[in-house]
Amino acid sequence: MVMFLFLVVALAVVVAAVTLAVVGGGENGPLPEATPERLRDPLPPDRPVERADVERLRFPLAARGYRMADVDDALSRLGAELAERDARIADLESALAGARSAAAHGPVHGTGDHHVPLDKPAPRPEDRP
């Protein structure tokens, strides 16, 4: 019987302590509302996303969060694909610049009768001599 009485008193003390902590008894007032975590480093809105932007991106944790390994794998893949895309674009721009340079310096072979400038429209039939 003494043990039962001790357990009831201990339970009452624990319930009272938890109630005071939650309700905010004392001089500090009630507990402040927890601010939700927000994405700290959002992707830049004023320029294209670069690999470094993706590598710095970190998602906040939530109660029912996400599997960090899955998200990190997806971000790594996205970063690699962006780097590959940027390299391909640079190659294509370089090839285009080479083609324009070659067209500006005239034909390499032949008489030059078939030269078509890239920066002007084609001549109309009535404009030809």
PDB file of C-alpha atoms in Angstrom:
ATOM      1  CA  MET A   1       0.000   0.000   0.000  1.00  0.00           C
ATOM      2  CA  VAL A   2       2.847   2.397   0.780  1.00  0.00           C
ATOM      3  CA  MET A   3       4.391   1.735  -2.616  1.00  0.00           C
ATOM      4  CA  PHE A   4       1.107   2.527  -4.381  1.00  0.00           C
ATOM      5  CA  LEU A   5       0.772   5.794  -2.467  1.00  0.00           C
ATOM      6  CA  PHE A   6       4.360   6.725  -3.345  1.00  0.00           C
ATOM      7  CA  LEU A   7       3.723   6.103  -7.070  1.00  0.00           C
ATOM      8  CA  VAL A   8       0.550   8.227  -7.039  1.00  0.00           C
ATOM      9  CA  VAL A   9       2.348  11.141  -5.354  1.00  0.00           C
ATOM     10  CA  ALA A  10       5.312  10.849  -7.781  1.00  0.00           C
ATOM     11  CA  LEU A  11       2.923  10.815 -10.734  1.00  0.00           C
ATOM     12  CA  ALA A  12       1.126  13.908  -9.428  1.00  0.00           C
ATOM     13  CA  VAL A  13       4.436  15.759  -9.039  1.00  0.00           C
ATOM     14  CA  VAL A  14       5.516  14.865 -12.595  1.00  0.00           C
ATOM     15  CA  VAL A  15       2.160  15.940 -14.051  1.00  0.00           C
ATOM     16  CA  ALA A  16       2.303  19.238 -12.146  1.00  0.00           C
ATOM     17  CA  ALA A  17       5.868  19.944 -13.319  1.00  0.00           C
ATOM     18  CA  VAL A  18       5.032  19.220 -16.948  1.00  0.00           C
ATOM     19  CA  THR A  19       1.884  21.339 -16.746  1.00  0.00           C
ATOM     20  CA  LEU A  20       3.812  24.293 -15.338  1.00  0.00           C
ATOM     21  CA  ALA A  21       6.488  23.967 -17.999  1.00  0.00           C
ATOM     22  CA  VAL A  22       3.992  23.822 -20.869  1.00  0.00           C
ATOM     23  CA  VAL A  23       1.587  26.476 -19.616  1.00  0.00           C
ATOM     24  CA  GLY A  24       4.464  28.769 -18.783  1.00  0.00           C
ATOM     25  CA  GLY A  25       4.171  29.317 -15.097  1.00  0.00           C
ATOM     26  CA  GLY A  26       6.770  31.577 -13.599  1.00  0.00           C
ATOM     27  CA  GLU A  27       8.256  34.825 -14.788  1.00  0.00           C
ATOM     28  CA  ASN A  28       9.210  33.790 -18.357  1.00  0.00           C
ATOM     29  CA  GLY A  29       5.639  33.460 -19.603  1.00  0.00           C
ATOM     30  CA  PRO A  30       4.443  30.833 -22.077  1.00  0.00           C
ATOM     31  CA  LEU A  31       6.841  29.031 -24.361  1.00  0.00           C
ATOM     32  CA  PRO A  32       7.451  30.915 -27.623  1.00  0.00           C
ATOM     33  CA  GLU A  33       6.138  29.509 -30.868  1.00  0.00           C
ATOM     34  CA  ALA A  34       8.762  27.580 -32.771  1.00  0.00           C
ATOM     35  CA  THR A  35       9.538  29.202 -36.118  1.00  0.00           C
ATOM     36  CA  PRO A  36       9.531  26.710 -38.965  1.00  0.00           C
ATOM     37  CA  GLU A  37      12.831  26.108 -40.687  1.00  0.00           C
ATOM     38  CA  ARG A  38      13.146  27.684 -44.099  1.00  0.00           C
ATOM     39  CA  LEU A  39      15.476  26.968 -46.967  1.00  0.00           C
ATOM     40  CA  ARG A  40      18.644  28.892 -46.086  1.00  0.00           C
ATOM     41  CA  ASP A  41      20.239  29.173 -49.533  1.00  0.00           C
ATOM     42  CA  PRO A  42      17.523  29.388 -52.163  1.00  0.00           C
ATOM     43  CA  LEU A  43      18.493  29.061 -55.794  1.00  0.00           C
ATOM     44  CA  PRO A  44      19.345  32.389 -57.418  1.00  0.00           C
ATOM     45  CA  PRO A  45      16.325  33.970 -59.138  1.00  0.00           C
ATOM     46  CA  ASP A  46      18.345  36.442 -61.231  1.00  0.00           C
ATOM     47  CA  ARG A  47      20.743  34.096 -63.080  1.00  0.00           C
ATOM     48  CA  PRO A  48      20.952  30.514 -64.323  1.00  0.00           C
ATOM     49  CA  VAL A  49      21.593  27.828 -61.741  1.00  0.00           C
ATOM     50  CA  GLU A  50      25.199  26.656 -61.587  1.00  0.00           C
ATOM     51  CA  ARG A  51      26.731  23.504 -60.155  1.00  0.00           C
ATOM     52  CA  ALA A  52      27.976  25.382 -57.079  1.00  0.00           C
ATOM     53  CA  ASP A  53      24.406  26.592 -56.372  1.00  0.00           C
ATOM     54  CA  VAL A  54      23.166  23.023 -56.341  1.00  0.00           C
ATOM     55  CA  GLU A  55      26.050  21.829 -54.156  1.00  0.00           C
ATOM     56  CA  ARG A  56      25.310  24.544 -51.553  1.00  0.00           C
ATOM     57  CA  LEU A  57      21.577  23.800 -51.486  1.00  0.00           C
ATOM     58  CA  ARG A  58      20.396  22.131 -48.264  1.00  0.00           C
ATOM     59  CA  PHE A  59      16.800  21.331 -47.394  1.00  0.00           C
ATOM     60  CA  PRO A  60      15.484  21.850 -43.855  1.00  0.00           C
ATOM     61  CA  LEU A  61      14.460  18.915 -41.740  1.00  0.00           C
ATOM     62  CA  ALA A  62      10.813  18.344 -40.890  1.00  0.00           C
ATOM     63  CA  ALA A  63       8.932  16.076 -38.529  1.00  0.00           C
ATOM     64  CA  ARG A  64       8.168  13.699 -41.362  1.00  0.00           C
ATOM     65  CA  GLY A  65      11.286  14.881 -43.217  1.00  0.00           C
ATOM     66  CA  TYR A  66      12.949  13.232 -46.139  1.00  0.00           C
ATOM     67  CA  ARG A  67      15.715  10.750 -46.659  1.00  0.00           C
ATOM     68  CA  MET A  68      18.755  12.964 -46.846  1.00  0.00           C
ATOM     69  CA  ALA A  69      20.748  10.423 -48.853  1.00  0.00           C
ATOM     70  CA  ASP A  70      18.069  10.348 -51.571  1.00  0.00           C
ATOM     71  CA  VAL A  71      17.903  14.130 -51.825  1.00  0.00           C
ATOM     72  CA  ASP A  72      21.700  14.443 -51.794  1.00  0.00           C
ATOM     73  CA  ASP A  73      21.941  11.843 -54.594  1.00  0.00           C
ATOM     74  CA  ALA A  74      19.374  13.746 -56.632  1.00  0.00           C
ATOM     75  CA  LEU A  75      21.193  17.037 -56.091  1.00  0.00           C
ATOM     76  CA  SER A  76      24.518  15.456 -57.062  1.00  0.00           C
ATOM     77  CA  ARG A  77      23.000  14.115 -60.256  1.00  0.00           C
ATOM     78  CA  LEU A  78      21.395  17.460 -61.036  1.00  0.00           C
ATOM     79  CA  GLY A  79      24.715  19.232 -60.478  1.00  0.00           C
ATOM     80  CA  ALA A  80      26.548  16.803 -62.771  1.00  0.00           C
ATOM     81  CA  GLU A  81      23.926  17.183 -65.487  1.00  0.00           C
ATOM     82  CA  LEU A  82      24.092  20.965 -65.272  1.00  0.00           C
ATOM     83  CA  ALA A  83      27.888  20.841 -65.604  1.00  0.00           C
ATOM     84  CA  GLU A  84      27.581  18.490 -68.592  1.00  0.00           C
ATOM     85  CA  ARG A  85      24.984  20.756 -70.196  1.00  0.00           C
ATOM     86  CA  ASP A  86      27.160  23.830 -69.691  1.00  0.00           C
ATOM     87  CA  ALA A  87      30.149  22.059 -71.266  1.00  0.00           C
ATOM     88  CA  ARG A  88      28.029  21.017 -74.268  1.00  0.00           C
ATOM     89  CA  ILE A  89      26.722  24.557 -74.704  1.00  0.00           C
ATOM     90  CA  ALA A  90      30.298  25.915 -74.577  1.00  0.00           C
ATOM     91  CA  ASP A  91      31.365  23.373 -77.250  1.00  0.00           C
ATOM     92  CA  LEU A  92      28.447  24.338 -79.506  1.00  0.00           C
ATOM     93  CA  GLU A  93      29.104  28.064 -79.062  1.00  0.00           C
ATOM     94  CA  SER A  94      32.766  27.519 -79.913  1.00  0.00           C
ATOM     95  CA  ALA A  95      31.831  25.558 -83.044  1.00  0.00           C
ATOM     96  CA  LEU A  96      29.384  28.278 -84.075  1.00  0.00           C
ATOM     97  CA  ALA A  97      32.009  30.986 -83.571  1.00  0.00           C
ATOM     98  CA  GLY A  98      34.435  28.961 -85.713  1.00  0.00           C
ATOM     99  CA  ALA A  99      31.837  28.563 -88.454  1.00  0.00           C
ATOM    100  CA  ARG A 100      31.069  32.295 -88.420  1.00  0.00           C
ATOM    101  CA  SER A 101      34.769  33.127 -88.533  1.00  0.00           C
ATOM    102  CA  ALA A 102      35.294  30.795 -91.483  1.00  0.00           C
ATOM    103  CA  ALA A 103      32.279  32.287 -93.285  1.00  0.00           C
ATOM    104  CA  ALA A 104      33.562  35.826 -92.703  1.00  0.00           C
ATOM    105  CA  HIS A 105      36.984  35.017 -94.219  1.00  0.00           C
ATOM    106  CA  GLY A 106      35.501  33.588 -97.403  1.00  0.00           C
ATOM    107  CA  PRO A 107      35.318  30.073 -98.825  1.00  0.00           C
ATOM    108  CA  VAL A 108      38.209  27.700 -98.394  1.00  0.00           C
ATOM    109  CA  HIS A 109      37.760  25.953-101.786  1.00  0.00           C
ATOM    110  CA  GLY A 110      36.056  26.862-105.016  1.00  0.00           C
ATOM    111  CA  THR A 111      35.492  30.141-106.840  1.00  0.00           C
ATOM    112  CA  GLY A 112      33.489  31.831-104.116  1.00  0.00           C
ATOM    113  CA  ASP A 113      30.243  31.980-106.139  1.00  0.00           C
ATOM    114  CA  HIS A 114      28.337  30.089-103.458  1.00  0.00           C
ATOM    115  CA  HIS A 115      29.323  32.249-100.472  1.00  0.00           C
ATOM    116  CA  VAL A 116      26.334  33.093 -98.256  1.00  0.00           C
ATOM    117  CA  PRO A 117      26.967  35.498 -95.372  1.00  0.00           C
ATOM    118  CA  LEU A 118      25.404  34.449 -92.082  1.00  0.00           C
ATOM    119  CA  ASP A 119      24.593  37.943 -90.822  1.00  0.00           C
ATOM    120  CA  LYS A 120      22.662  39.237 -93.900  1.00  0.00           C
ATOM    121  CA  PRO A 121      19.531  37.917 -95.591  1.00  0.00           C
ATOM    122  CA  ALA A 122      19.931  36.094 -98.894  1.00  0.00           C
ATOM    123  CA  PRO A 123      19.756  38.369-101.967  1.00  0.00           C
ATOM    124  CA  ARG A 124      16.438  38.485-103.791  1.00  0.00           C
ATOM    125  CA  PRO A 125      16.337  37.379-107.467  1.00  0.00           C
ATOM    126  CA  GLU A 126      15.483  40.918-108.661  1.00  0.00           C
ATOM    127  CA  ASP A 127      18.556  42.314-106.854  1.00  0.00           C
ATOM    128  CA  ARG A 128      21.012  40.042-108.696  1.00  0.00           C
ATOM    129  CA  PRO A 129      22.846  41.385-111.777  1.00  0.00           C
TER     130      PRO A 129
END
